[in-house]
């Protein structure tokens, strides 16, 4: 996942935009994991995990972004896709050997607070997001990132969060909905968008498959 937008308050609103290689297999949100009953998310069919998990009973969500830093050693590396599943159930960063994971940012949100866990391969940083609207990208809370400066105002106040999703896909560095056609013929693009509201009395979950038109 390459962009997470969060607006604190009651309800808390969270949007996760997943950018990935278009040929990486996945399936839409459901309760895919017997070991995590009640947890809903889209499933990555290559590694089995997810990029965004929701525990409706706890009104909690966990979203994963790739980070920047030092990759884990290939011989010991495990998929980061289990982190949202474990975090959304426990309500905290999983007690795990982080040196086995490539760099990541993990957003953990419930109606009362949002925490950001950032691992660069050597050091873990934990922060609690202040009230307001935040755009989190692969470099974390990066106010100077082109995507943040371009799109943060579009999600402020009473803005319609669906409107930016109508942007045409672009390979511009500031694009929110991306599409990069690589020299080897592969395509890296925004594949799906999840829009959530979290409140003590319930969760709303809206999922958009951005590849639906391509599938017919």
Short mmCIF file of C-alpha atoms in Angstrom, two decimals:
data_model
loop_
_atom_site.label_atom_id
_atom_site.label_comp_id
_atom_site.label_asym_id
_atom_site.label_seq_id
_atom_site.Cartn_x
_atom_site.Cartn_y
_atom_site.Cartn_z
CA UNK A 1 0.00 0.00 0.00
CA UNK A 2 1.43 3.37 -0.94
CA UNK A 3 -0.90 5.97 0.56
CA UNK A 4 -2.97 6.09 3.76
CA UNK A 5 -5.13 9.10 4.62
CA UNK A 6 -6.48 9.47 8.14
CA UNK A 7 -8.84 12.03 9.67
CA UNK A 8 -9.22 11.79 13.43
CA UNK A 9 -12.47 12.40 15.26
CA UNK A 10 -15.77 10.63 15.78
CA UNK A 11 -15.99 8.79 13.52
CA UNK A 12 -12.38 8.31 12.51
CA UNK A 13 -12.01 8.10 8.73
CA UNK A 14 -9.24 6.11 7.03
CA UNK A 15 -8.51 5.51 3.37
CA UNK A 16 -5.92 3.06 2.10
CA UNK A 17 -4.78 3.10 -1.53
CA UNK A 18 -2.91 -0.03 -2.57
CA UNK A 19 -0.27 0.32 -5.30
CA UNK A 20 1.23 -2.93 -6.53
CA UNK A 21 2.36 -4.78 -9.63
CA UNK A 22 -0.77 -5.56 -11.60
CA UNK A 23 0.26 -9.18 -12.19
CA UNK A 24 0.57 -9.98 -8.47
CA UNK A 25 -2.50 -12.11 -7.63
CA UNK A 26 -4.93 -11.03 -4.92
CA UNK A 27 -8.55 -11.32 -3.89
CA UNK A 28 -10.99 -8.87 -2.39
CA UNK A 29 -11.91 -8.41 1.26
CA UNK A 30 -13.41 -11.22 3.31
CA UNK A 31 -12.64 -13.21 6.46
CA UNK A 32 -9.84 -15.12 4.76
CA UNK A 33 -7.84 -16.17 7.84
CA UNK A 34 -9.20 -18.86 10.20
CA UNK A 35 -6.56 -17.92 12.77
CA UNK A 36 -7.98 -14.38 12.87
CA UNK A 37 -11.75 -14.82 13.18
CA UNK A 38 -13.75 -11.70 12.44
CA UNK A 39 -10.85 -9.94 10.71
CA UNK A 40 -11.66 -8.68 7.21
CA UNK A 41 -9.20 -7.67 4.50
CA UNK A 42 -8.05 -8.22 0.97
CA UNK A 43 -5.65 -11.14 0.64
CA UNK A 44 -2.36 -11.20 -1.22
CA UNK A 45 -2.32 -14.62 -2.87
CA UNK A 46 1.46 -14.71 -3.25
CA UNK A 47 2.35 -14.38 0.45
CA UNK A 48 -1.04 -14.91 2.11
CA UNK A 49 -1.21 -11.73 4.16
CA UNK A 50 -2.92 -8.40 3.71
CA UNK A 51 -2.23 -4.73 3.23
CA UNK A 52 -5.18 -3.57 5.36
CA UNK A 53 -7.04 -5.47 8.07
CA UNK A 54 -10.21 -4.51 9.94
CA UNK A 55 -11.57 -5.96 13.17
CA UNK A 56 -15.19 -4.85 13.18
CA UNK A 57 -15.85 -5.96 16.76
CA UNK A 58 -12.97 -3.85 18.05
CA UNK A 59 -13.61 -0.98 15.61
CA UNK A 60 -9.92 -1.15 14.74
CA UNK A 61 -7.94 -1.05 11.50
CA UNK A 62 -4.30 -1.67 10.59
CA UNK A 63 -2.77 -0.58 7.28
CA UNK A 64 0.68 -1.45 5.96
CA UNK A 65 2.94 0.62 3.71
CA UNK A 66 6.33 -0.37 2.35
CA UNK A 67 9.05 1.73 3.94
CA UNK A 68 12.53 2.91 3.06
CA UNK A 69 15.75 1.57 4.54
CA UNK A 70 17.74 -1.64 4.77
CA UNK A 71 16.02 -4.83 3.53
CA UNK A 72 15.98 -7.93 5.70
CA UNK A 73 18.47 -10.70 4.81
CA UNK A 74 16.96 -12.96 2.15
CA UNK A 75 17.65 -16.11 4.16
CA UNK A 76 15.61 -14.84 7.13
CA UNK A 77 13.04 -12.60 5.46
CA UNK A 78 9.31 -13.09 6.13
CA UNK A 79 6.35 -11.33 4.54
CA UNK A 80 5.17 -8.08 6.09
CA UNK A 81 1.59 -9.05 5.28
CA UNK A 82 1.04 -10.74 8.65
CA UNK A 83 1.69 -7.51 10.55
CA UNK A 84 -1.74 -5.89 9.96
CA UNK A 85 -3.50 -9.12 10.96
CA UNK A 86 -1.60 -9.46 14.21
CA UNK A 87 -1.78 -5.76 15.04
CA UNK A 88 -5.51 -5.37 14.45
CA UNK A 89 -6.26 -8.27 16.82
CA UNK A 90 -3.83 -7.31 19.59
CA UNK A 91 -4.23 -3.54 19.32
CA UNK A 92 -0.47 -3.06 19.27
CA UNK A 93 2.62 -3.70 17.18
CA UNK A 94 3.17 -7.47 17.16
CA UNK A 95 5.90 -8.82 19.41
CA UNK A 96 8.12 -10.01 16.58
CA UNK A 97 11.72 -10.04 15.44
CA UNK A 98 11.56 -6.97 13.21
CA UNK A 99 14.95 -7.72 11.67
CA UNK A 100 13.17 -10.39 9.60
CA UNK A 101 10.95 -7.77 7.94
CA UNK A 102 11.77 -5.33 5.18
CA UNK A 103 11.18 -1.66 6.13
CA UNK A 104 7.56 -0.71 6.71
CA UNK A 105 5.11 1.78 8.15
CA UNK A 106 2.18 0.31 10.05
CA UNK A 107 -0.82 2.53 10.79
CA UNK A 108 -2.96 1.28 13.68
CA UNK A 109 -6.22 3.16 14.19
CA UNK A 110 -9.27 3.01 16.44
CA UNK A 111 -11.87 5.70 17.24
CA UNK A 112 -9.71 7.20 19.99
CA UNK A 113 -6.22 7.31 18.50
CA UNK A 114 -3.93 6.58 15.57
CA UNK A 115 -0.41 5.25 15.98
CA UNK A 116 2.30 4.96 13.36
CA UNK A 117 5.05 2.35 13.70
CA UNK A 118 7.98 2.90 11.33
CA UNK A 119 10.78 0.34 10.87
CA UNK A 120 13.77 1.16 8.65
CA UNK A 121 15.64 -2.11 9.06
CA UNK A 122 17.61 -0.88 12.08
CA UNK A 123 15.39 1.31 14.23
CA UNK A 124 11.73 1.38 15.21
CA UNK A 125 9.99 4.71 15.67
CA UNK A 126 6.53 4.97 17.22
CA UNK A 127 4.40 8.09 17.09
CA UNK A 128 0.83 9.03 17.92
CA UNK A 129 -0.82 11.19 15.28
CA UNK A 130 -2.29 14.46 16.54
CA UNK A 131 -5.83 15.49 15.74
CA UNK A 132 -6.56 16.46 12.15
CA UNK A 133 -6.02 15.01 8.69
CA UNK A 134 -2.81 13.23 7.71
CA UNK A 135 -1.44 11.72 4.49
CA UNK A 136 1.07 8.92 5.06
CA UNK A 137 3.29 7.74 2.21
CA UNK A 138 6.23 5.35 1.80
CA UNK A 139 8.51 7.88 3.45
CA UNK A 140 6.14 8.07 6.41
CA UNK A 141 4.78 11.34 7.75
CA UNK A 142 6.60 13.43 5.18
CA UNK A 143 5.04 16.92 4.88
CA UNK A 144 7.29 17.84 1.94
CA UNK A 145 6.42 14.81 -0.21
CA UNK A 146 4.78 15.83 -3.51
CA UNK A 147 1.77 13.60 -2.88
CA UNK A 148 1.21 15.11 0.57
CA UNK A 149 1.48 18.75 -0.47
CA UNK A 150 -0.74 18.15 -3.49
CA UNK A 151 -3.49 16.08 -1.90
CA UNK A 152 -3.69 16.89 1.81
CA UNK A 153 -5.89 19.95 1.14
CA UNK A 154 -8.28 17.75 -0.89
CA UNK A 155 -9.08 15.68 2.22
CA UNK A 156 -9.36 18.51 4.74
CA UNK A 157 -12.54 19.76 6.33
CA UNK A 158 -15.79 18.48 4.82
CA UNK A 159 -14.20 17.40 1.54
CA UNK A 160 -15.72 14.57 -0.47
CA UNK A 161 -13.15 11.80 -0.13
CA UNK A 162 -14.49 10.05 -3.22
CA UNK A 163 -13.61 12.95 -5.52
CA UNK A 164 -9.81 12.38 -5.63
CA UNK A 165 -10.42 8.77 -6.67
CA UNK A 166 -11.80 10.03 -9.96
CA UNK A 167 -8.35 11.31 -10.93
CA UNK A 168 -7.02 9.62 -14.06
CA UNK A 169 -4.13 7.24 -13.30
CA UNK A 170 -0.76 8.93 -13.77
CA UNK A 171 2.96 8.28 -13.47
CA UNK A 172 3.57 11.77 -12.07
CA UNK A 173 5.39 11.76 -8.69
CA UNK A 174 2.49 13.60 -7.02
CA UNK A 175 -0.23 11.30 -8.39
CA UNK A 176 -2.61 9.73 -5.89
CA UNK A 177 -3.92 7.14 -8.36
CA UNK A 178 -0.87 5.78 -10.14
CA UNK A 179 -0.01 3.78 -13.22
CA UNK A 180 3.56 3.12 -14.30
CA UNK A 181 4.29 1.10 -17.43
CA UNK A 182 7.79 -0.30 -16.98
CA UNK A 183 10.31 -1.06 -19.72
CA UNK A 184 9.90 -4.81 -19.18
CA UNK A 185 6.18 -4.54 -19.92
CA UNK A 186 4.98 -4.90 -16.33
CA UNK A 187 2.51 -2.42 -14.89
CA UNK A 188 2.65 -0.94 -11.39
CA UNK A 189 -0.66 0.69 -10.50
CA UNK A 190 -3.27 1.58 -7.89
CA UNK A 191 -5.21 -1.67 -7.65
CA UNK A 192 -7.74 -0.96 -4.92
CA UNK A 193 -9.01 1.62 -2.46
CA UNK A 194 -10.49 0.93 0.97
CA UNK A 195 -12.48 3.63 2.76
CA UNK A 196 -13.39 3.09 6.42
CA UNK A 197 -15.08 4.90 9.24
CA UNK A 198 -14.42 3.69 12.77
CA UNK A 199 -16.73 4.56 15.65
CA UNK A 200 -17.51 2.88 18.97
CA UNK A 201 -20.95 1.90 17.67
CA UNK A 202 -19.81 0.43 14.38
CA UNK A 203 -17.59 0.30 11.31
CA UNK A 204 -18.38 1.16 7.69
CA UNK A 205 -16.28 -0.54 5.01
CA UNK A 206 -16.22 0.50 1.37
CA UNK A 207 -13.93 -1.31 -1.06
CA UNK A 208 -13.25 -0.24 -4.66
CA UNK A 209 -11.49 -2.57 -7.10
CA UNK A 210 -9.65 -0.11 -9.35
CA UNK A 211 -9.02 -2.89 -11.89
CA UNK A 212 -12.72 -3.72 -12.36
CA UNK A 213 -12.95 -1.98 -15.73
CA UNK A 214 -9.92 -3.90 -16.94
CA UNK A 215 -11.59 -7.14 -15.94
CA UNK A 216 -14.68 -6.24 -17.92
#
